[in-house]
Amino acid sequence: QKEVEQDPGPLSVPEGAIVSLNCTYSNSAFQYFMWYRQYSRKGPELLMYTYSSGNKEDGRFTAQVDKSSKYISLFIRDSQPSDSATYLCAMSAMNSGYSTLTFGKGTMLLVSP
Amino acid sequence: SQTIHQWPATLVQPVGSPLSLECTVEGTSNPNLYWYRQAAGRGLQLLFYSVGIGQISSEVPQNLSASRPQDRQFILSSKKLLLSDSGFYLCAWSNRFNEQFFGPGTRLTVL
């Protein structure tokens, strides 16, 4: 079983739709969870960072973590064509003051006008 | 604010040639630094990370090496490139909260 599983998509939605992106993981030591957005041929951009179960909201984006189910989600409200990108989940377990991230392979999102 | 630079942006190299990719970070001191490779359909693969000058940890044994000659400079090198070294190389730095921030990347094509 891979440490982090993420559906590669593509996920196609019309403008204005609510988007749900998800990752599952197997390592119960993961404590910190991140979502990155990556436009084509660009570096990933950090969108959301959470370290506890529950919801975190930032504008149109909501990150949700369920540690009991080892499941994280990113919701995008009122999706826009500019949201079309690949979304990567990432997670880590702290170790001696530093930690490496384990990434999902990313879900490609296409928002049509 | 912090900024991370990578160069070159794109590179086409023949098999067997050497490689040197450079990454520099501005606006922070003593960052943790990372080199990743992103190949199509394979996600982000961590290659090296560094917690300080001269301190390099390798995640994947291969013909690549990394060096950190200065606090905010991270270099990825190879003596002889392979076709399989083609990919999108990303440098990143992390803060004390382990948030990682990526550079713009270098697209390497080995022919």
JSON list of N, CA and C in Angstrom, two decimals, chain B residues 29-72:
[
{"chain": "B", "resi": 29, "resn": "SER", "atom": "N", "xyz": [17.38, 32.92, 7.14]},
{"chain": "B", "resi": 29, "resn": "SER", "atom": "CA", "xyz": [18.70, 32.38, 7.45]},
{"chain": "B", "resi": 29, "resn": "SER", "atom": "C", "xyz": [18.56, 30.97, 7.98]},
{"chain": "B", "resi": 30, "resn": "ASN", "atom": "N", "xyz": [19.58, 30.17, 7.70]},
{"chain": "B", "resi": 30, "resn": "ASN", "atom": "CA", "xyz": [19.64, 28.77, 8.12]},
{"chain": "B", "resi": 30, "resn": "ASN", "atom": "C", "xyz": [18.38, 27.98, 7.77]},
{"chain": "B", "resi": 31, "resn": "PRO", "atom": "N", "xyz": [17.91, 28.08, 6.53]},
{"chain": "B", "resi": 31, "resn": "PRO", "atom": "CA", "xyz": [16.73, 27.29, 6.16]},
{"chain": "B", "resi": 31, "resn": "PRO", "atom": "C", "xyz": [17.11, 25.83, 5.93]},
{"chain": "B", "resi": 32, "resn": "ASN", "atom": "N", "xyz": [16.15, 24.93, 6.09]},
{"chain": "B", "resi": 32, "resn": "ASN", "atom": "CA", "xyz": [16.31, 23.59, 5.55]},
{"chain": "B", "resi": 32, "resn": "ASN", "atom": "C", "xyz": [16.08, 23.69, 4.04]},
{"chain": "B", "resi": 33, "resn": "LEU", "atom": "N", "xyz": [16.91, 23.00, 3.27]},
{"chain": "B", "resi": 33, "resn": "LEU", "atom": "CA", "xyz": [16.81, 23.08, 1.81]},
{"chain": "B", "resi": 33, "resn": "LEU", "atom": "C", "xyz": [16.61, 21.68, 1.23]},
{"chain": "B", "resi": 34, "resn": "TYR", "atom": "N", "xyz": [15.91, 21.63, 0.12]},
{"chain": "B", "resi": 34, "resn": "TYR", "atom": "CA", "xyz": [15.52, 20.35, -0.49]},
{"chain": "B", "resi": 34, "resn": "TYR", "atom": "C", "xyz": [15.68, 20.41, -2.00]},
{"chain": "B", "resi": 35, "resn": "TRP", "atom": "N", "xyz": [16.06, 19.26, -2.58]},
{"chain": "B", "resi": 35, "resn": "TRP", "atom": "CA", "xyz": [15.99, 19.07, -4.03]},
{"chain": "B", "resi": 35, "resn": "TRP", "atom": "C", "xyz": [15.00, 17.94, -4.31]},
{"chain": "B", "resi": 36, "resn": "TYR", "atom": "N", "xyz": [14.05, 18.23, -5.22]},
{"chain": "B", "resi": 36, "resn": "TYR", "atom": "CA", "xyz": [13.08, 17.24, -5.67]},
{"chain": "B", "resi": 36, "resn": "TYR", "atom": "C", "xyz": [13.21, 17.08, -7.18]},
{"chain": "B", "resi": 37, "resn": "ARG", "atom": "N", "xyz": [12.77, 15.93, -7.66]},
{"chain": "B", "resi": 37, "resn": "ARG", "atom": "CA", "xyz": [12.58, 15.73, -9.09]},
{"chain": "B", "resi": 37, "resn": "ARG", "atom": "C", "xyz": [11.13, 15.32, -9.31]},
{"chain": "B", "resi": 38, "resn": "GLN", "atom": "N", "xyz": [10.54, 15.90, -10.34]},
{"chain": "B", "resi": 38, "resn": "GLN", "atom": "CA", "xyz": [9.16, 15.58, -10.68]},
{"chain": "B", "resi": 38, "resn": "GLN", "atom": "C", "xyz": [9.15, 15.05, -12.11]},
{"chain": "B", "resi": 39, "resn": "ALA", "atom": "N", "xyz": [8.83, 13.77, -12.26]},
{"chain": "B", "resi": 39, "resn": "ALA", "atom": "CA", "xyz": [8.72, 13.17, -13.57]},
{"chain": "B", "resi": 39, "resn": "ALA", "atom": "C", "xyz": [7.25, 12.93, -13.86]},
{"chain": "B", "resi": 40, "resn": "ALA", "atom": "N", "xyz": [6.90, 12.93, -15.12]},
{"chain": "B", "resi": 40, "resn": "ALA", "atom": "CA", "xyz": [5.50, 12.78, -15.52]},
{"chain": "B", "resi": 40, "resn": "ALA", "atom": "C", "xyz": [4.93, 11.49, -14.95]},
{"chain": "B", "resi": 41, "resn": "GLY", "atom": "N", "xyz": [3.79, 11.63, -14.25]},
{"chain": "B", "resi": 41, "resn": "GLY", "atom": "CA", "xyz": [3.10, 10.46, -13.73]},
{"chain": "B", "resi": 41, "resn": "GLY", "atom": "C", "xyz": [3.74, 9.84, -12.51]},
{"chain": "B", "resi": 42, "resn": "ARG", "atom": "N", "xyz": [4.82, 10.45, -12.00]},
{"chain": "B", "resi": 42, "resn": "ARG", "atom": "CA", "xyz": [5.50, 9.83, -10.88]},
{"chain": "B", "resi": 42, "resn": "ARG", "atom": "C", "xyz": [5.53, 10.69, -9.63]},
{"chain": "B", "resi": 43, "resn": "GLY", "atom": "N", "xyz": [4.97, 11.86, -9.69]},
{"chain": "B", "resi": 43, "resn": "GLY", "atom": "CA", "xyz": [4.92, 12.68, -8.49]},
{"chain": "B", "resi": 43, "resn": "GLY", "atom": "C", "xyz": [6.26, 13.28, -8.13]},
{"chain": "B", "resi": 44, "resn": "LEU", "atom": "N", "xyz": [6.31, 13.87, -6.95]},
{"chain": "B", "resi": 44, "resn": "LEU", "atom": "CA", "xyz": [7.52, 14.53, -6.47]},
{"chain": "B", "resi": 44, "resn": "LEU", "atom": "C", "xyz": [8.40, 13.54, -5.72]},
{"chain": "B", "resi": 45, "resn": "GLN", "atom": "N", "xyz": [9.64, 13.43, -6.16]},
{"chain": "B", "resi": 45, "resn": "GLN", "atom": "CA", "xyz": [10.59, 12.52, -5.53]},
{"chain": "B", "resi": 45, "resn": "GLN", "atom": "C", "xyz": [11.67, 13.35, -4.82]},
{"chain": "B", "resi": 46, "resn": "LEU", "atom": "N", "xyz": [11.79, 13.17, -3.51]},
{"chain": "B", "resi": 46, "resn": "LEU", "atom": "CA", "xyz": [12.83, 13.88, -2.77]},
{"chain": "B", "resi": 46, "resn": "LEU", "atom": "C", "xyz": [14.18, 13.26, -3.09]},
{"chain": "B", "resi": 47, "resn": "LEU", "atom": "N", "xyz": [15.12, 14.11, -3.50]},
{"chain": "B", "resi": 47, "resn": "LEU", "atom": "CA", "xyz": [16.47, 13.64, -3.84]},
{"chain": "B", "resi": 47, "resn": "LEU", "atom": "C", "xyz": [17.45, 13.88, -2.69]},
{"chain": "B", "resi": 48, "resn": "PHE", "atom": "N", "xyz": [17.50, 15.11, -2.21]},
{"chain": "B", "resi": 48, "resn": "PHE", "atom": "CA", "xyz": [18.44, 15.49, -1.15]},
{"chain": "B", "resi": 48, "resn": "PHE", "atom": "C", "xyz": [17.78, 16.53, -0.25]},
{"chain": "B", "resi": 49, "resn": "TYR", "atom": "N", "xyz": [18.23, 16.55, 1.00]},
{"chain": "B", "resi": 49, "resn": "TYR", "atom": "CA", "xyz": [17.87, 17.66, 1.86]},
{"chain": "B", "resi": 49, "resn": "TYR", "atom": "C", "xyz": [19.07, 18.03, 2.72]},
{"chain": "B", "resi": 50, "resn": "SER", "atom": "N", "xyz": [19.04, 19.28, 3.20]},
{"chain": "B", "resi": 50, "resn": "SER", "atom": "CA", "xyz": [20.17, 19.81, 3.96]},
{"chain": "B", "resi": 50, "resn": "SER", "atom": "C", "xyz": [19.65, 20.66, 5.12]},
{"chain": "B", "resi": 51, "resn": "VAL", "atom": "N", "xyz": [20.20, 20.42, 6.31]},
{"chain": "B", "resi": 51, "resn": "VAL", "atom": "CA", "xyz": [19.80, 21.20, 7.48]},
{"chain": "B", "resi": 51, "resn": "VAL", "atom": "C", "xyz": [20.85, 22.25, 7.83]},
{"chain": "B", "resi": 52, "resn": "GLY", "atom": "N", "xyz": [21.96, 22.28, 7.08]},
{"chain": "B", "resi": 52, "resn": "GLY", "atom": "CA", "xyz": [22.98, 23.29, 7.34]},
{"chain": "B", "resi": 52, "resn": "GLY", "atom": "C", "xyz": [24.11, 23.20, 6.34]},
{"chain": "B", "resi": 53, "resn": "ILE", "atom": "N", "xyz": [25.02, 24.16, 6.38]},
{"chain": "B", "resi": 53, "resn": "ILE", "atom": "CA", "xyz": [26.16, 24.19, 5.46]},
{"chain": "B", "resi": 53, "resn": "ILE", "atom": "C", "xyz": [26.94, 22.88, 5.54]},
{"chain": "B", "resi": 54, "resn": "GLY", "atom": "N", "xyz": [27.17, 22.28, 4.38]},
{"chain": "B", "resi": 54, "resn": "GLY", "atom": "CA", "xyz": [27.95, 21.05, 4.31]},
{"chain": "B", "resi": 54, "resn": "GLY", "atom": "C", "xyz": [27.23, 19.80, 4.78]},
{"chain": "B", "resi": 55, "resn": "GLN", "atom": "N", "xyz": [25.98, 19.93, 5.21]},
{"chain": "B", "resi": 55, "resn": "GLN", "atom": "CA", "xyz": [25.22, 18.78, 5.70]},
{"chain": "B", "resi": 55, "resn": "GLN", "atom": "C", "xyz": [24.20, 18.37, 4.65]},
{"chain": "B", "resi": 56, "resn": "ILE", "atom": "N", "xyz": [24.43, 17.21, 4.03]},
{"chain": "B", "resi": 56, "resn": "ILE", "atom": "CA", "xyz": [23.58, 16.73, 2.96]},
{"chain": "B", "resi": 56, "resn": "ILE", "atom": "C", "xyz": [23.10, 15.32, 3.29]},
{"chain": "B", "resi": 57, "resn": "SER", "atom": "N", "xyz": [21.81, 15.10, 3.14]},
{"chain": "B", "resi": 57, "resn": "SER", "atom": "CA", "xyz": [21.24, 13.76, 3.29]},
{"chain": "B", "resi": 57, "resn": "SER", "atom": "C", "xyz": [20.66, 13.35, 1.94]},
{"chain": "B", "resi": 58, "resn": "SER", "atom": "N", "xyz": [20.99, 12.14, 1.53]},
{"chain": "B", "resi": 58, "resn": "SER", "atom": "CA", "xyz": [20.53, 11.63, 0.26]},
{"chain": "B", "resi": 58, "resn": "SER", "atom": "C", "xyz": [19.37, 10.66, 0.48]},
{"chain": "B", "resi": 59, "resn": "GLU", "atom": "N", "xyz": [18.31, 10.86, -0.28]},
{"chain": "B", "resi": 59, "resn": "GLU", "atom": "CA", "xyz": [17.16, 9.97, -0.15]},
{"chain": "B", "resi": 59, "resn": "GLU", "atom": "C", "xyz": [17.18, 8.86, -1.20]},
{"chain": "B", "resi": 60, "resn": "VAL", "atom": "N", "xyz": [17.79, 9.11, -2.32]},
{"chain": "B", "resi": 60, "resn": "VAL", "atom": "CA", "xyz": [17.75, 8.15, -3.42]},
{"chain": "B", "resi": 60, "resn": "VAL", "atom": "C", "xyz": [19.16, 7.99, -3.99]},
{"chain": "B", "resi": 61, "resn": "PRO", "atom": "N", "xyz": [19.75, 6.79, -3.92]},
{"chain": "B", "resi": 61, "resn": "PRO", "atom": "CA", "xyz": [21.09, 6.59, -4.49]},
{"chain": "B", "resi": 61, "resn": "PRO", "atom": "C", "xyz": [21.05, 6.65, -6.01]},
{"chain": "B", "resi": 62, "resn": "GLN", "atom": "N", "xyz": [21.89, 7.46, -6.62]},
{"chain": "B", "resi": 62, "resn": "GLN", "atom": "CA", "xyz": [21.89, 7.64, -8.05]},
{"chain": "B", "resi": 62, "resn": "GLN", "atom": "C", "xyz": [23.14, 8.42, -8.43]},
{"chain": "B", "resi": 63, "resn": "ASN", "atom": "N", "xyz": [23.21, 8.84, -9.68]},
{"chain": "B", "resi": 63, "resn": "ASN", "atom": "CA", "xyz": [24.42, 9.53, -10.12]},
{"chain": "B", "resi": 63, "resn": "ASN", "atom": "C", "xyz": [24.35, 11.03, -9.90]},
{"chain": "B", "resi": 64, "resn": "LEU", "atom": "N", "xyz": [23.46, 11.49, -9.02]},
{"chain": "B", "resi": 64, "resn": "LEU", "atom": "CA", "xyz": [23.38, 12.90, -8.68]},
{"chain": "B", "resi": 64, "resn": "LEU", "atom": "C", "xyz": [24.01, 13.14, -7.32]},
{"chain": "B", "resi": 65, "resn": "SER", "atom": "N", "xyz": [24.47, 14.35, -7.11]},
{"chain": "B", "resi": 65, "resn": "SER", "atom": "CA", "xyz": [25.00, 14.74, -5.81]},
{"chain": "B", "resi": 65, "resn": "SER", "atom": "C", "xyz": [24.55, 16.16, -5.51]},
{"chain": "B", "resi": 66, "resn": "ALA", "atom": "N", "xyz": [24.63, 16.54, -4.24]},
{"chain": "B", "resi": 66, "resn": "ALA", "atom": "CA", "xyz": [24.24, 17.89, -3.85]},
{"chain": "B", "resi": 66, "resn": "ALA", "atom": "C", "xyz": [25.30, 18.47, -2.92]},
{"chain": "B", "resi": 67, "resn": "SER", "atom": "N", "xyz": [25.37, 19.79, -2.93]},
{"chain": "B", "resi": 67, "resn": "SER", "atom": "CA", "xyz": [26.30, 20.48, -2.04]},
{"chain": "B", "resi": 67, "resn": "SER", "atom": "C", "xyz": [25.65, 21.75, -1.54]},
{"chain": "B", "resi": 68, "resn": "ARG", "atom": "N", "xyz": [26.08, 22.18, -0.37]},
{"chain": "B", "resi": 68, "resn": "ARG", "atom": "CA", "xyz": [25.58, 23.42, 0.22]},
{"chain": "B", "resi": 68, "resn": "ARG", "atom": "C", "xyz": [26.79, 24.22, 0.69]},
{"chain": "B", "resi": 69, "resn": "PRO", "atom": "N", "xyz": [27.38, 24.98, -0.22]},
{"chain": "B", "resi": 69, "resn": "PRO", "atom": "CA", "xyz": [28.60, 25.73, 0.12]},
{"chain": "B", "resi": 69, "resn": "PRO", "atom": "C", "xyz": [28.34, 26.96, 0.98]},
{"chain": "B", "resi": 70, "resn": "GLN", "atom": "N", "xyz": [27.13, 27.50, 0.92]},
{"chain": "B", "resi": 70, "resn": "GLN", "atom": "CA", "xyz": [26.77, 28.66, 1.72]},
{"chain": "B", "resi": 70, "resn": "GLN", "atom": "C", "xyz": [25.40, 28.41, 2.35]},
{"chain": "B", "resi": 71, "resn": "ASP", "atom": "N", "xyz": [25.07, 29.22, 3.34]},
{"chain": "B", "resi": 71, "resn": "ASP", "atom": "CA", "xyz": [23.83, 29.01, 4.10]},
{"chain": "B", "resi": 71, "resn": "ASP", "atom": "C", "xyz": [22.60, 28.96, 3.23]},
{"chain": "B", "resi": 72, "resn": "ARG", "atom": "N", "xyz": [22.56, 29.82, 2.21]},
{"chain": "B", "resi": 72, "resn": "ARG", "atom": "CA", "xyz": [21.33, 29.93, 1.41]},
{"chain": "B", "resi": 72, "resn": "ARG", "atom": "C", "xyz": [21.56, 29.52, -0.04]}
]
